[in-house]
Amino acid sequence: MTQASGGLYVLTLILYAASAATYFGFLYWRHWERAAAWTGRLALTVHTLTIAARVAESGRPPFVYLFEATLFFTWLLMLNYTLLEAILGLKVAGVFVTPVTFILLFAAAAMPKEAAAFDPTLSGAWVAVHLSLSILAYAAFTMAFVLTLMYLLQERQLRAKAFRLIFRRLPSLEILDTWSHRLIDVGFALLTLGIISGSIWAGYAWGSHWSWDPKETFSILTWALYGVYLILRARFGWNGRKAAYLSLAAYAMVLANFFVVNLFLNSLHRRL
């Protein structure tokens, strides 16, 4: 990284740490609400500048290698959250989203920032379409995961009649369940298109549209789990706690696909 993009990256981390702190403060003091929202938006703005600087210095889309993909993924996550906050007033989701964003970005600091040599198979329109759709899908699933955690937390408090501080800030179970479902709908459609475009790209790059590489296997398992979730909701009326637990299981596959496959398994996609 150059001094400019490195400096922006560090500033992004500092602002997300401050944003997470103000969101936690919002749990205790209602009047911290505005400070929490604006700190998060300022962090997202500097995050955007960091990605722009990275693109300017590398000359490629911001999601080819894992460090860049993490920058882009967390940016989409915060953008999703900011939109939901504007639409639904879900400021309390910031208590969950901003620490996760900070931790992922902090962990990204340990990832290689540069490739030894640029792989020519990682250029072209199809790879850009495939990667952008896949990361957009992961961001939608992550936001759904956050809402699912909030649902389970709220539902547990209601069942136990043990109302903790966060209870006053959480929306109704119906809102959380509905929006988690909608985000999974969107993520599933994006992942479907991402898998199709990835298969087309693999045909050009490696001579085979499907090779059961670990990344491909985890992707199709993730797609299948979310597909089961959507079918059970649509055909058998699954919602609430049962649907929430299935959503968590599917998201565990997303995490494994994004981090375990990329970092630890021998995969054609490992450089990604």
CSV table of C-alpha atoms in Angstrom, one decimal:
chain,number,residue,atom,x,y,z
A,1,MET,CA,0.0,0.0,0.0
A,2,THR,CA,1.1,3.5,-0.6
A,3,GLN,CA,1.4,6.1,2.2
A,4,ALA,CA,-1.9,7.7,1.1
A,5,SER,CA,-4.0,4.5,1.1
A,6,GLY,CA,-2.2,3.1,4.2
A,7,GLY,CA,-3.0,6.4,6.1
A,8,LEU,CA,-6.6,6.3,5.0
A,9,TYR,CA,-6.9,2.6,6.1
A,10,VAL,CA,-5.6,3.4,9.6
A,11,LEU,CA,-8.0,6.4,9.8
A,12,THR,CA,-10.8,4.1,8.8
A,13,LEU,CA,-9.9,1.7,11.6
A,14,ILE,CA,-9.8,4.5,14.1
A,15,LEU,CA,-13.2,5.9,13.0
A,16,TYR,CA,-14.9,2.5,13.2
A,17,ALA,CA,-13.5,2.0,16.7
A,18,ALA,CA,-14.9,5.3,17.7
A,19,SER,CA,-18.2,4.5,15.9
A,20,ALA,CA,-18.5,1.1,17.8
A,21,ALA,CA,-17.9,2.9,21.1
A,22,THR,CA,-20.6,5.6,20.4
A,23,TYR,CA,-23.1,2.9,19.4
A,24,PHE,CA,-22.5,1.1,22.7
A,25,GLY,CA,-22.9,4.4,24.4
A,26,PHE,CA,-26.2,4.8,22.6
A,27,LEU,CA,-27.5,1.7,24.5
A,28,TYR,CA,-27.1,3.7,27.8
A,29,TRP,CA,-27.7,7.3,26.7
A,30,ARG,CA,-30.4,8.0,24.1
A,31,HIS,CA,-28.9,11.4,23.3
A,32,TRP,CA,-25.8,9.6,21.8
A,33,GLU,CA,-28.0,8.5,18.9
A,34,ARG,CA,-27.0,11.3,16.6
A,35,ALA,CA,-23.3,11.1,17.4
A,36,ALA,CA,-23.4,7.3,16.7
A,37,ALA,CA,-25.0,7.8,13.3
A,38,TRP,CA,-22.7,10.5,12.2
A,39,THR,CA,-19.5,8.8,13.4
A,40,GLY,CA,-20.6,5.7,11.4
A,41,ARG,CA,-21.2,7.8,8.3
A,42,LEU,CA,-17.9,9.5,8.6
A,43,ALA,CA,-16.2,6.1,8.9
A,44,LEU,CA,-18.0,4.9,5.8
A,45,THR,CA,-16.9,8.0,3.9
A,46,VAL,CA,-13.2,7.5,4.8
A,47,HIS,CA,-13.6,3.7,4.0
A,48,THR,CA,-14.9,4.7,0.5
A,49,LEU,CA,-11.8,6.9,0.0
A,50,THR,CA,-9.6,4.1,1.1
A,51,ILE,CA,-11.0,1.8,-1.5
A,52,ALA,CA,-10.8,4.5,-4.2
A,53,ALA,CA,-7.1,5.1,-3.3
A,54,ARG,CA,-6.5,1.3,-3.5
A,55,VAL,CA,-8.1,1.1,-6.9
A,56,ALA,CA,-6.1,4.1,-8.2
A,57,GLU,CA,-2.8,2.6,-7.1
A,58,SER,CA,-3.5,-1.0,-8.2
A,59,GLY,CA,-5.5,-0.3,-11.4
A,60,ARG,CA,-7.9,-3.2,-10.8
A,61,PRO,CA,-11.3,-3.7,-9.2
A,62,PRO,CA,-11.3,-3.6,-5.4
A,63,PHE,CA,-12.1,-7.3,-4.8
A,64,VAL,CA,-9.5,-9.5,-6.6
A,65,TYR,CA,-7.3,-10.4,-3.6
A,66,LEU,CA,-8.5,-11.3,-0.1
A,67,PHE,CA,-7.3,-8.0,1.5
A,68,GLU,CA,-9.1,-5.9,-1.1
A,69,ALA,CA,-12.2,-8.2,-1.0
A,70,THR,CA,-12.4,-7.7,2.8
A,71,LEU,CA,-12.2,-3.9,2.3
A,72,PHE,CA,-15.0,-4.1,-0.3
A,73,PHE,CA,-17.1,-6.6,1.7
A,74,THR,CA,-17.0,-4.5,4.9
A,75,TRP,CA,-17.8,-1.4,2.9
A,76,LEU,CA,-20.9,-3.1,1.4
A,77,LEU,CA,-21.9,-4.3,4.9
A,78,MET,CA,-21.8,-0.8,6.3
A,79,LEU,CA,-23.6,0.6,3.2
A,80,ASN,CA,-26.4,-2.0,3.7
A,81,TYR,CA,-26.6,-1.0,7.4
A,82,THR,CA,-26.7,2.7,6.6
A,83,LEU,CA,-29.5,2.2,4.2
A,84,LEU,CA,-31.5,0.0,6.6
A,85,GLU,CA,-30.9,2.6,9.3
A,86,ALA,CA,-32.3,5.3,7.0
A,87,ILE,CA,-35.3,3.1,6.0
A,88,LEU,CA,-36.2,1.5,9.3
A,89,GLY,CA,-34.4,3.6,11.9
A,90,LEU,CA,-32.5,0.4,13.0
A,91,LYS,CA,-29.8,2.3,14.8
A,92,VAL,CA,-29.4,-0.5,17.3
A,93,ALA,CA,-28.0,-2.7,14.5
A,94,GLY,CA,-24.9,-0.5,14.6
A,95,VAL,CA,-24.1,-2.0,18.0
A,96,PHE,CA,-23.5,-5.3,16.1
A,97,VAL,CA,-22.4,-4.1,12.7
A,98,THR,CA,-19.7,-1.6,13.5
A,99,PRO,CA,-17.6,-3.9,15.9
A,100,VAL,CA,-17.8,-6.7,13.3
A,101,THR,CA,-16.6,-4.2,10.6
A,102,PHE,CA,-13.8,-3.0,12.8
A,103,ILE,CA,-12.6,-6.6,13.6
A,104,LEU,CA,-12.7,-7.8,10.0
A,105,LEU,CA,-10.8,-4.7,8.8
A,106,PHE,CA,-8.3,-5.1,11.7
A,107,ALA,CA,-7.8,-8.7,10.8
A,108,ALA,CA,-7.3,-7.7,7.1
A,109,ALA,CA,-4.1,-5.9,8.2
A,110,ALA,CA,-2.4,-9.3,8.6
A,111,MET,CA,-3.3,-10.3,5.0
A,112,PRO,CA,-0.8,-9.8,2.2
A,113,LYS,CA,-1.4,-6.5,0.6
A,114,GLU,CA,0.2,-7.3,-2.8
A,115,ALA,CA,0.4,-10.3,-5.0
A,116,ALA,CA,3.8,-11.6,-6.1
A,117,ALA,CA,2.6,-11.4,-9.7
A,118,PHE,CA,-0.8,-10.5,-11.1
A,119,ASP,CA,-2.6,-13.6,-12.4
A,120,PRO,CA,-4.0,-12.9,-15.9
A,121,THR,CA,-6.9,-15.2,-15.3
A,122,LEU,CA,-8.1,-12.6,-12.8
A,123,SER,CA,-8.9,-10.0,-15.4
A,124,GLY,CA,-11.8,-9.5,-17.7
A,125,ALA,CA,-15.5,-8.6,-17.4
A,126,TRP,CA,-16.7,-12.1,-16.2
A,127,VAL,CA,-14.4,-12.2,-13.2
A,128,ALA,CA,-15.4,-8.7,-12.2
A,129,VAL,CA,-19.1,-9.6,-12.5
A,130,HIS,CA,-18.6,-12.9,-10.6
A,131,LEU,CA,-16.7,-11.4,-7.7
A,132,SER,CA,-18.8,-8.3,-7.3
A,133,LEU,CA,-22.1,-10.4,-7.3
A,134,SER,CA,-20.6,-12.9,-4.8
A,135,ILE,CA,-19.4,-10.2,-2.4
A,136,LEU,CA,-22.7,-8.4,-2.6
A,137,ALA,CA,-24.5,-11.6,-1.7
A,138,TYR,CA,-22.2,-12.1,1.3
A,139,ALA,CA,-22.9,-8.6,2.5
A,140,ALA,CA,-26.6,-9.2,2.3
A,141,PHE,CA,-26.3,-12.5,4.1
A,142,THR,CA,-24.2,-10.8,6.8
A,143,MET,CA,-26.8,-8.1,7.4
A,144,ALA,CA,-29.4,-10.8,7.6
A,145,PHE,CA,-27.2,-12.6,10.1
A,146,VAL,CA,-27.1,-9.5,12.3
A,147,LEU,CA,-30.9,-9.1,12.2
A,148,THR,CA,-31.3,-12.8,13.0
A,149,LEU,CA,-29.0,-12.4,16.1
A,150,MET,CA,-31.2,-9.4,17.1
A,151,TYR,CA,-34.3,-11.5,16.6
A,152,LEU,CA,-33.0,-14.3,18.8
A,153,LEU,CA,-31.9,-11.9,21.5
A,154,GLN,CA,-35.3,-10.1,21.5
A,155,GLU,CA,-37.2,-13.4,21.4
A,156,ARG,CA,-35.2,-14.8,24.4
A,157,GLN,CA,-35.9,-11.7,26.5
A,158,LEU,CA,-39.6,-11.9,25.7
A,159,ARG,CA,-39.8,-15.6,26.6
A,160,ALA,CA,-37.8,-15.2,29.8
A,161,LYS,CA,-39.6,-11.9,30.6
A,162,ALA,CA,-36.1,-10.6,31.5
A,163,PHE,CA,-35.9,-7.3,29.8
A,164,ARG,CA,-32.3,-6.0,29.6
A,165,LEU,CA,-31.1,-2.6,28.5
A,166,ILE,CA,-31.0,-3.4,24.8
A,167,PHE,CA,-34.7,-4.5,24.8
A,168,ARG,CA,-35.8,-0.9,24.7
A,169,ARG,CA,-33.7,-0.3,21.5
A,170,LEU,CA,-34.6,-3.5,19.6
A,171,PRO,CA,-37.5,-3.4,17.0
A,172,SER,CA,-40.3,-5.9,17.0
A,173,LEU,CA,-39.8,-9.6,16.2
A,174,GLU,CA,-41.9,-9.2,13.1
A,175,ILE,CA,-39.7,-6.4,11.7
A,176,LEU,CA,-36.5,-8.4,12.4
A,177,ASP,CA,-37.9,-11.6,10.9
A,178,THR,CA,-39.3,-9.9,7.8
A,179,TRP,CA,-36.2,-7.9,7.0
A,180,SER,CA,-33.9,-10.9,7.6
A,181,HIS,CA,-36.0,-12.9,5.1
A,182,ARG,CA,-35.9,-10.1,2.5
A,183,LEU,CA,-32.1,-9.8,2.8
A,184,ILE,CA,-31.7,-13.5,2.3
A,185,ASP,CA,-34.0,-13.3,-0.7
A,186,VAL,CA,-31.7,-10.7,-2.2
A,187,GLY,CA,-28.5,-12.5,-1.2
A,188,PHE,CA,-29.8,-15.8,-2.7
A,189,ALA,CA,-30.6,-14.1,-6.0
A,190,LEU,CA,-27.1,-12.5,-6.1
A,191,LEU,CA,-25.4,-15.7,-5.1
A,192,THR,CA,-27.2,-17.6,-7.9
A,193,LEU,CA,-26.0,-15.1,-10.5
A,194,GLY,CA,-22.5,-15.1,-8.9
A,195,ILE,CA,-22.3,-18.9,-9.2
A,196,ILE,CA,-23.5,-18.8,-12.9
A,197,SER,CA,-21.1,-16.0,-13.9
A,198,GLY,CA,-18.3,-17.8,-12.0
A,199,SER,CA,-18.9,-21.0,-13.9
A,200,ILE,CA,-18.7,-19.0,-17.2
A,201,TRP,CA,-15.5,-17.4,-16.1
A,202,ALA,CA,-14.0,-20.7,-15.0
A,203,GLY,CA,-14.7,-22.1,-18.5
A,204,TYR,CA,-12.7,-19.4,-20.1
A,205,ALA,CA,-9.9,-19.3,-17.4
A,206,TRP,CA,-9.4,-23.0,-16.6
A,207,GLY,CA,-11.1,-24.9,-19.4
A,208,SER,CA,-13.9,-26.3,-17.2
A,209,HIS,CA,-17.1,-24.7,-16.0
A,210,TRP,CA,-17.2,-26.8,-12.8
A,211,SER,CA,-14.4,-28.8,-11.1
A,212,TRP,CA,-15.6,-29.3,-7.5
A,213,ASP,CA,-12.8,-27.0,-6.2
A,214,PRO,CA,-13.4,-26.4,-2.4
A,215,LYS,CA,-14.6,-22.8,-3.2
A,216,GLU,CA,-17.1,-24.1,-5.7
A,217,THR,CA,-18.2,-26.9,-3.3
A,218,PHE,CA,-18.7,-24.5,-0.3
A,219,SER,CA,-20.5,-22.0,-2.6
A,220,ILE,CA,-23.0,-24.6,-3.8
A,221,LEU,CA,-23.6,-25.9,-0.2
A,222,THR,CA,-24.2,-22.3,0.9
A,223,TRP,CA,-26.6,-21.8,-2.0
A,224,ALA,CA,-28.4,-25.1,-1.1
A,225,LEU,CA,-28.8,-24.2,2.6
A,226,TYR,CA,-30.3,-20.8,1.8
A,227,GLY,CA,-32.4,-22.4,-0.8
A,228,VAL,CA,-33.8,-24.9,1.8
A,229,TYR,CA,-34.4,-21.9,4.1
A,230,LEU,CA,-36.5,-20.1,1.4
A,231,ILE,CA,-38.4,-23.2,0.4
A,232,LEU,CA,-39.3,-24.0,4.0
A,233,ARG,CA,-40.5,-20.5,4.6
A,234,ALA,CA,-42.5,-20.4,1.3
A,235,ARG,CA,-44.0,-23.9,1.3
A,236,PHE,CA,-44.2,-24.9,5.0
A,237,GLY,CA,-44.6,-21.6,6.8
A,238,TRP,CA,-41.3,-21.7,8.6
A,239,ASN,CA,-40.6,-18.4,10.4
A,240,GLY,CA,-39.5,-17.2,13.8
A,241,ARG,CA,-37.0,-19.2,15.8
A,242,LYS,CA,-36.8,-22.3,13.5
A,243,ALA,CA,-36.0,-20.2,10.5
A,244,ALA,CA,-33.5,-18.1,12.5
A,245,TYR,CA,-31.5,-21.2,13.5
A,246,LEU,CA,-31.4,-22.4,9.9
A,247,SER,CA,-30.3,-19.0,8.8
A,248,LEU,CA,-27.4,-19.1,11.3
A,249,ALA,CA,-26.4,-22.5,10.0
A,250,ALA,CA,-26.3,-21.2,6.4
A,251,TYR,CA,-24.3,-18.2,7.5
A,252,ALA,CA,-21.7,-20.4,9.1
A,253,MET,CA,-21.2,-21.8,5.6
A,254,VAL,CA,-20.7,-18.2,4.3
A,255,LEU,CA,-18.0,-17.6,6.9
A,256,ALA,CA,-16.3,-20.9,6.0
A,257,ASN,CA,-16.4,-20.1,2.3
A,258,PHE,CA,-15.0,-16.6,2.7
A,259,PHE,CA,-12.3,-17.2,5.3
A,260,VAL,CA,-11.5,-20.9,5.7
A,261,VAL,CA,-11.3,-21.7,2.0
A,262,ASN,CA,-9.4,-18.6,1.1
A,263,LEU,CA,-6.9,-18.9,3.9
A,264,PHE,CA,-6.4,-22.6,4.7
A,265,LEU,CA,-7.6,-24.9,1.9
A,266,ASN,CA,-5.8,-25.8,-1.3
A,267,SER,CA,-8.1,-24.2,-3.8
A,268,LEU,CA,-7.8,-22.6,-7.2
A,269,HIS,CA,-9.6,-19.7,-5.6
A,270,ARG,CA,-7.2,-19.3,-2.7
A,271,ARG,CA,-5.5,-16.2,-4.1
A,272,LEU,CA,-9.0,-14.6,-4.0
